[in-house]
Coordinates of N, CA and C and ligand atoms in Angstrom, one line a residue:
X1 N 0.8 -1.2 0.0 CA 0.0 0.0 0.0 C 0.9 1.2 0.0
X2 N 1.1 1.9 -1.0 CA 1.6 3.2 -1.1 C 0.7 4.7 -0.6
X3 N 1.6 4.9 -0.2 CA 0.6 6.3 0.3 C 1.8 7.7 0.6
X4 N 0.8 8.4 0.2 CA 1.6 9.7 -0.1 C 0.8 10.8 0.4
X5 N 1.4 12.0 1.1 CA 0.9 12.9 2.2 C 0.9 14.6 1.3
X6 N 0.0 14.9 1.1 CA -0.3 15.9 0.2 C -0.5 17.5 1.6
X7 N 0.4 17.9 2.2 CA 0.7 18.8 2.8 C 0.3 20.5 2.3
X8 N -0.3 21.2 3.4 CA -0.7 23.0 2.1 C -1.5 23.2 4.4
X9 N -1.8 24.7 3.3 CA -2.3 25.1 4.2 C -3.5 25.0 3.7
X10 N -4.6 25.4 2.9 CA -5.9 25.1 1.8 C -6.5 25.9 2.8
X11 N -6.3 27.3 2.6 CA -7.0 28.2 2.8 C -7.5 29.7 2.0
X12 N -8.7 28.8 1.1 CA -9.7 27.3 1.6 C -9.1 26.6 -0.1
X13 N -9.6 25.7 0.1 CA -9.2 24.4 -0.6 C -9.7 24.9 -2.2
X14 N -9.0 24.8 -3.4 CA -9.1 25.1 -4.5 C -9.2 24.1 -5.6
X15 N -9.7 24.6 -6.7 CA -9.8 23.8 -8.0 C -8.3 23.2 -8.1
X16 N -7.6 24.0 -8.2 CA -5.8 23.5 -8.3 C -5.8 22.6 -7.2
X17 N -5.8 22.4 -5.8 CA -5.5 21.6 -4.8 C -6.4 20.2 -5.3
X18 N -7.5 20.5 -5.6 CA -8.2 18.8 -5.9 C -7.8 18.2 -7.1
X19 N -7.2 19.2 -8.2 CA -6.3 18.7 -9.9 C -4.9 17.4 -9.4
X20 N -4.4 18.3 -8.5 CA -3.5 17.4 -7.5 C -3.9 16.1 -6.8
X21 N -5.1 16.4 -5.7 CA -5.4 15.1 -5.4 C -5.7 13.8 -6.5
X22 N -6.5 14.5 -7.1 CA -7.2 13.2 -8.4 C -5.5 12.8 -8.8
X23 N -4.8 13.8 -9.7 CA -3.7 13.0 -9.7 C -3.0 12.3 -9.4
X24 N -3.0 12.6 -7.7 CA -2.2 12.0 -6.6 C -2.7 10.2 -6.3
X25 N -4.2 10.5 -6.5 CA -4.7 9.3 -6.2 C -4.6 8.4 -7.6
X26 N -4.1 8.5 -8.5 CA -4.0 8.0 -9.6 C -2.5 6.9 -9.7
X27 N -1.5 7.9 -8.5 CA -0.3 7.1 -8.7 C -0.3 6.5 -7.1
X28 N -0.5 6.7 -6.3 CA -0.5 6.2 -4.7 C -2.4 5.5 -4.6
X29 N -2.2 4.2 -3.7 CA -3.1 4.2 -3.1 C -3.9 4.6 -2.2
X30 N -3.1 5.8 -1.4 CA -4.1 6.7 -0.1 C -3.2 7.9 -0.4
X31 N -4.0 9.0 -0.1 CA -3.3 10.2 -0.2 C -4.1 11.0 1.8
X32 N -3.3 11.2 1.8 CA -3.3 11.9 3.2 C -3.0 13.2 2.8
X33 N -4.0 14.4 2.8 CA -4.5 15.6 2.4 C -4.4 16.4 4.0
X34 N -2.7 16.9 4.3 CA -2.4 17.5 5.9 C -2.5 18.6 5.6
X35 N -3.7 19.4 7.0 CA -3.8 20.7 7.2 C -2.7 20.9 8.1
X36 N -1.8 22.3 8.2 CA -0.7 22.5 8.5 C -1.3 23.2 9.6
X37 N -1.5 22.7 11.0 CA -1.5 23.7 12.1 C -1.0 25.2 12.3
X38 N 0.2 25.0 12.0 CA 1.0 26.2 12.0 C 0.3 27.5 11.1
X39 N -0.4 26.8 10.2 CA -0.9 28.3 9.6 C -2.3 28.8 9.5
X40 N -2.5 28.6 10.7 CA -3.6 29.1 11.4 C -3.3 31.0 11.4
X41 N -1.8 31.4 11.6 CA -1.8 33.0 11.6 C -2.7 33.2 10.5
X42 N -3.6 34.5 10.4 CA -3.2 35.2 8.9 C -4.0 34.7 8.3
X43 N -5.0 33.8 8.5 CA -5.7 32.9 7.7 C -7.6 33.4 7.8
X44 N -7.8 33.4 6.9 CA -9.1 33.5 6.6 C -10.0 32.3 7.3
X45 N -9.6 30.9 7.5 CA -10.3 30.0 7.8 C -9.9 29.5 8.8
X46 N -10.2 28.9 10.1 CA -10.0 28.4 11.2 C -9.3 27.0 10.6
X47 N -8.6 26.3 11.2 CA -7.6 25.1 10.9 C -9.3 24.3 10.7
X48 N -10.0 23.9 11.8 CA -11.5 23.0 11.6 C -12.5 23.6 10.1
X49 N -12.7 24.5 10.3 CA -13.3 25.2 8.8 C -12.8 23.9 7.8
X50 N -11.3 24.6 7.5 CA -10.4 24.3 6.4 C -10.9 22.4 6.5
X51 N -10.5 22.1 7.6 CA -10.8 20.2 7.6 C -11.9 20.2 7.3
X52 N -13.1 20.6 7.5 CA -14.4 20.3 7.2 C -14.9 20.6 5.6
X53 N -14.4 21.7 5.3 CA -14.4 22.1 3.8 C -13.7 20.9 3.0
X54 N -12.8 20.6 3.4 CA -11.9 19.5 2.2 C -12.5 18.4 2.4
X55 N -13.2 17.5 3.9 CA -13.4 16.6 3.8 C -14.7 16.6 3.7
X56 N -15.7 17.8 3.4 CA -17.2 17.3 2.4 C -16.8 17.3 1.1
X57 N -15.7 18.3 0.7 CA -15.7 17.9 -0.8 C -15.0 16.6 -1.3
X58 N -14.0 16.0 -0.4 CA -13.3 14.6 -0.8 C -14.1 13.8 -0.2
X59 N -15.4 13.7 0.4 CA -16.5 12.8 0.6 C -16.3 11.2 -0.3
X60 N -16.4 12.1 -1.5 CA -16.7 11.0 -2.7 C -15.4 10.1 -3.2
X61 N -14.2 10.8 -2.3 CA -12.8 9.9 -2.9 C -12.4 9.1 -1.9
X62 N -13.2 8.0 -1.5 CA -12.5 7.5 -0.1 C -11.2 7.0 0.1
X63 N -10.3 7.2 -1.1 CA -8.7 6.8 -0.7 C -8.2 7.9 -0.3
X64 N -8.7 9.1 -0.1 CA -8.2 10.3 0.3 C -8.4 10.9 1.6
X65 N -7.8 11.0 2.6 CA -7.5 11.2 3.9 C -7.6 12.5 4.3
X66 N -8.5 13.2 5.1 CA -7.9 14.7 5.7 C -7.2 14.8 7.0
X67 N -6.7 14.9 7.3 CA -5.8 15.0 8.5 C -5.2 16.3 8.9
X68 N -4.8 17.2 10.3 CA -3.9 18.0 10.6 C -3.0 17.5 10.8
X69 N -1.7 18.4 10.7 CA -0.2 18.2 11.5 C 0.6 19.3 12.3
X70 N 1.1 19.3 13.1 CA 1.6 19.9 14.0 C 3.4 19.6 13.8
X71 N 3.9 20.8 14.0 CA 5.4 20.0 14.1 C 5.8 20.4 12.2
X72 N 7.0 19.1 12.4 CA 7.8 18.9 11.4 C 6.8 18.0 10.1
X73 N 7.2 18.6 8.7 CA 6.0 17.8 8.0 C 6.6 16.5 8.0
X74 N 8.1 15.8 8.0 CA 8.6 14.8 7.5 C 8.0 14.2 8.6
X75 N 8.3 14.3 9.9 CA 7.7 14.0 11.4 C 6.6 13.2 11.2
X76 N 5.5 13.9 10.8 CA 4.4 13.6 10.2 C 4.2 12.5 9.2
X77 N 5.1 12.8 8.1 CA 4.9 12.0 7.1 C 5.2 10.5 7.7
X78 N 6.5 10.2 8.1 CA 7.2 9.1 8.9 C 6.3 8.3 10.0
X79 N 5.1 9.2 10.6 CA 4.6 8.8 11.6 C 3.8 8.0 11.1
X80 N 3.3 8.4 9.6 CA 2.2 8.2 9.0 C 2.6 6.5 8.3
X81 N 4.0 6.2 8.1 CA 4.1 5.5 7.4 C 4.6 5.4 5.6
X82 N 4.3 6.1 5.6 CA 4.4 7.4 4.3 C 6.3 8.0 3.9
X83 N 6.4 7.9 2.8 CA 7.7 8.5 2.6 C 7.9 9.4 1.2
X84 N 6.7 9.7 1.1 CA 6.5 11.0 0.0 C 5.2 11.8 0.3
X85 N 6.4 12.9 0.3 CA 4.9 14.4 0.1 C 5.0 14.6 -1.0
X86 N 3.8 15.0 -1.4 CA 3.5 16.0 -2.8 C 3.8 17.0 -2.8
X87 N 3.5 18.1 -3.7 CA 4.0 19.5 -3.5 C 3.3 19.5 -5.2
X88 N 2.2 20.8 -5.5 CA 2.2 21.4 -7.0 C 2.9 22.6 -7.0
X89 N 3.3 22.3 -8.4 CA 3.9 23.3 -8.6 C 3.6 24.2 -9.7
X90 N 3.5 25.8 -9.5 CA 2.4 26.5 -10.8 C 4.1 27.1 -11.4
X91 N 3.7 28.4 -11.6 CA 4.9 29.4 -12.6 C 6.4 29.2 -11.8
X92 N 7.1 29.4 -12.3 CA 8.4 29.4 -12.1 C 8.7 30.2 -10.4
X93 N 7.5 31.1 -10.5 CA 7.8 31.7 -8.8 C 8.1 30.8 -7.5
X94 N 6.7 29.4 -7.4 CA 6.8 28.8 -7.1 C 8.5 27.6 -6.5
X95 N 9.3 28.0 -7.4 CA 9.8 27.1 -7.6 C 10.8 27.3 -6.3
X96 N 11.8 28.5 -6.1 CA 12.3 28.8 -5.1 C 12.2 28.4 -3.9
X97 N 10.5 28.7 -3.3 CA 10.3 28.4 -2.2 C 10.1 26.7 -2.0
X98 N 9.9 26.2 -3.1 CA 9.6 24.6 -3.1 C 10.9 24.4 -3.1
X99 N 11.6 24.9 -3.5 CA 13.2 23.9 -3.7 C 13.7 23.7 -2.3
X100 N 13.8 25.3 -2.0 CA 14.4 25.3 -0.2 C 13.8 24.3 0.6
X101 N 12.2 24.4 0.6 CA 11.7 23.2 1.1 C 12.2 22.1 1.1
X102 N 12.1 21.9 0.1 CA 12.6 19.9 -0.2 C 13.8 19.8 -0.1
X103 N 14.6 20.4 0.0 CA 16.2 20.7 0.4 C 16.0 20.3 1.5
X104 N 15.2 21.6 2.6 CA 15.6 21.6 3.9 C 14.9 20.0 4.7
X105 N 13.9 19.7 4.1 CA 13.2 18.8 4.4 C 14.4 17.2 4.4
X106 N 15.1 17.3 2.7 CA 15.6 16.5 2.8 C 17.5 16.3 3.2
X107 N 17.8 17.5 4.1 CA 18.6 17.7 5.2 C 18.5 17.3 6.2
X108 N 16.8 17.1 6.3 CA 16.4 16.5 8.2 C 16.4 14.6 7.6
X109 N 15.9 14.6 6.5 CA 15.4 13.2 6.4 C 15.8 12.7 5.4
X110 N 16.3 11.4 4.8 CA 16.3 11.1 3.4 C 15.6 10.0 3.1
X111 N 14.8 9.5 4.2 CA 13.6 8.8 4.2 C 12.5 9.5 3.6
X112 N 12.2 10.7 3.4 CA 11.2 11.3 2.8 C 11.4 11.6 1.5
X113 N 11.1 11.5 0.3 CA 11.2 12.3 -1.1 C 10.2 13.2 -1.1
X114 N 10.1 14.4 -1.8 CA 9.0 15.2 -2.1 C 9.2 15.0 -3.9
X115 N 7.5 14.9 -4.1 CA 7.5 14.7 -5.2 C 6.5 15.9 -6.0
X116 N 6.8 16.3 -7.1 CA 6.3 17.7 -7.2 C 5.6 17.1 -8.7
X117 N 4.5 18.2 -8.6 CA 3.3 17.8 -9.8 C 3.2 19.1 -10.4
X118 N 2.8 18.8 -11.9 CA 3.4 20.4 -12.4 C 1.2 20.6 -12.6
X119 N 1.2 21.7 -11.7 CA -0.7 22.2 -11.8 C -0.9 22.0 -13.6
X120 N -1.9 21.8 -13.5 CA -2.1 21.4 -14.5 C -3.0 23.3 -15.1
X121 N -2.9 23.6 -16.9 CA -2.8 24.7 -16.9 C -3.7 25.7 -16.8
X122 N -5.1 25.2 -17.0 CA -6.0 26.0 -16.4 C -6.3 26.6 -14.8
X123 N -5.5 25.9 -14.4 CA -5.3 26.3 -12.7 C -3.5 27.2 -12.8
X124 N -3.0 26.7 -13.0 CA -1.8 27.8 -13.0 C -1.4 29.1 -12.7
X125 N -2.5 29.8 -12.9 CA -2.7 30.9 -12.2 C -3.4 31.0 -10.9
X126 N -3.6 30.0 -10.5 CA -5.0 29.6 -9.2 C -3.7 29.5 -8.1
X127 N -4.4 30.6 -6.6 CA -4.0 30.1 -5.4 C -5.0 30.5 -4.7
X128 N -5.1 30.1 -3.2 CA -6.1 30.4 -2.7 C -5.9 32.0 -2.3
X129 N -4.7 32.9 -2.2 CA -4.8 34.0 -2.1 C -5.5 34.8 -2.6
X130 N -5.4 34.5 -4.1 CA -6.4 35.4 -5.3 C -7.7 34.9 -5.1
X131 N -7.9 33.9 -4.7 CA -9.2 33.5 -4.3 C -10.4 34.3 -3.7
X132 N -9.1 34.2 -2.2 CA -9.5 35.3 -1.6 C -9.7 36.9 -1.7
X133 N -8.9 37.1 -2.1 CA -8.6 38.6 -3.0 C -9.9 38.7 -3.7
X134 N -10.0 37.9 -4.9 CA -11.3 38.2 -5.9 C -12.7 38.2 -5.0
X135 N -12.5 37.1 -4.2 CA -14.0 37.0 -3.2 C -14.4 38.6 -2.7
X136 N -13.3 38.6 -1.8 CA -13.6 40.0 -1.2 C -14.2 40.6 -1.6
X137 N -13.8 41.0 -2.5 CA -14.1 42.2 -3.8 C -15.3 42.2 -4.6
X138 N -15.8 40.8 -3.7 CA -17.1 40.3 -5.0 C -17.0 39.9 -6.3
X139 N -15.9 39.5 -6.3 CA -15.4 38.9 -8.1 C -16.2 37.5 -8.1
X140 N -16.4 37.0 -9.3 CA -16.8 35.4 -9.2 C -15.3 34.6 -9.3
X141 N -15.8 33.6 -8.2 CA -15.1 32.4 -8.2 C -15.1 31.2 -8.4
X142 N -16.2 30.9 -8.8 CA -17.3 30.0 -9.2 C -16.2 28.9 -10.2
X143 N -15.6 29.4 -10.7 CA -14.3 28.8 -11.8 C -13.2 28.0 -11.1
X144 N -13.3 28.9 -10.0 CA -11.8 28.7 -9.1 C -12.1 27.5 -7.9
X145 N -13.2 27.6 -7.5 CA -13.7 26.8 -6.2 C -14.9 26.1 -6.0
X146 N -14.8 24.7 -4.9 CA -16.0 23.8 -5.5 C -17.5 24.8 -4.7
X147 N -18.6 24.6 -4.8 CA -19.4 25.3 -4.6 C -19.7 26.0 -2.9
X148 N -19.3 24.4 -2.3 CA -19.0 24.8 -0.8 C -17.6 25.8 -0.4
X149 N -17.2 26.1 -1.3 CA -15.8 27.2 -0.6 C -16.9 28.2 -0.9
X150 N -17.2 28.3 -2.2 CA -17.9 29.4 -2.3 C -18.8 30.1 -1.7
X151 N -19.6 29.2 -1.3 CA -20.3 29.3 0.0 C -19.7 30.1 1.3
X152 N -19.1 29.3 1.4 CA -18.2 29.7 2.8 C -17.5 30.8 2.6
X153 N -17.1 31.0 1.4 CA -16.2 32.9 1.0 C -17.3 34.0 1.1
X154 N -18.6 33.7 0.3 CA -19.7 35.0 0.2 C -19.9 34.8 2.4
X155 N -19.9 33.7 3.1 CA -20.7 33.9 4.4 C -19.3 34.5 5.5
X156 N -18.3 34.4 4.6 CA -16.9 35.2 5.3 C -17.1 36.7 5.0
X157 N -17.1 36.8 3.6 CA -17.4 38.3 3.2 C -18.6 39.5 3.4
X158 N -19.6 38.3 3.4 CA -20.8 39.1 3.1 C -21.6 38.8 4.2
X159 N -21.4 38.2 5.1 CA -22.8 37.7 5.9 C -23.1 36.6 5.0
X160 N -23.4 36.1 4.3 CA -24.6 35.2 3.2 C -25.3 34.0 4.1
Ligands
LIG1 O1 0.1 25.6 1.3 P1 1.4 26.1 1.8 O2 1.2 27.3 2.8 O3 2.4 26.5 0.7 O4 2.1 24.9 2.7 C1 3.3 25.1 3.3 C2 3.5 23.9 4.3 C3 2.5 23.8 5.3 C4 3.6 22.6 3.5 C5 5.0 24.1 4.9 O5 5.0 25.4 5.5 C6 5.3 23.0 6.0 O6 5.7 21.9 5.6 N1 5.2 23.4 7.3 C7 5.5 22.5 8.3 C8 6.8 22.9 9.1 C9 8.0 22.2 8.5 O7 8.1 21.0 8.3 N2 9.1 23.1 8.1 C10 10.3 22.6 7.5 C11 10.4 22.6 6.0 S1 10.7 24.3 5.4

């Protein structure tokens, strides 16, 4: 049984974040989808929000796991059994801060690989920050997110 731990903060969870999952579940048999404790600062969604949002919309994929982590991700990963994260990757910006990552990650561990998935291109421009951004503002996002984020963006923004 292969399994692979798809690490983010998913706030809140995007059309890009689930292009990854389906992928992910295509090459591993469980994908463990970890909310990152840590990034609770700063965040539009409470760490529980964020788990509850991903796991009504991953309902329908039961090889797909939601879980938090606390701590170190490899920590995590290792505890889990697991010896690859995922990681997408969009424009070249991206790439920097993933590299350091998987560097530093694989300086603590070389039990872990991180394996990186290139977003596929209609999401490429998609993060949840613009997400947020365009919500605010009343932009549609309807393109960007499954109906329950949406939901949950107009009742952050608007009252709804
Ligand atoms: O969705 P994000 O915000 O790009 O996810 C970043 C995340 C949560 C995967 C990353 O910050 C992380 O792995 N945090 C856990 C702490 C850790 O292991 N740090 C060492 C690697 S730099």
């Amino acid at each position: 049984m292969k399994t692979a731990v798809y690490p983010g903060s998913f706030d809140p969870v995007t059309f890009g974040h689930l292009d990854i999952i389906d992928r992910a579940l295509k090459i591993f048999d469980h994908v463990i989808v970890a909310v990152a404790r840590n990034s609770e600062k700063n965040s539009l969604f409470s760490v529980q929000e964020r788990v509850e949002l991903l796991s009504k919309i991953l309902e329908d994929r039961p090889r797909a796991k939601v879980e938090t982590f606390d701590g170190l991700l490899v920590d995590f990963v290792r505890k889990r059994g697991a010896s690859v994260t995922i990681r997408g990757l969009r424009a070249v910006s991206d790439f920097e801060f993933e590299f350091q990552m998987a560097q530093m990650n694989r300086s603590i561990t070389k039990e872990v690989e991180t394996l990186f998935m290139m977003t596929s291109v209609p999401y490429s421009y998609l993060s949840s920050s613009v997400v947020k951004e365009v919500s605010s503002l009343n932009g549609p996002v309807d393109n960007l997110v499954p109906p329950l984020v949406k939901a949950a963006l107009d009742a952050k923004f608007r009252g709804k």
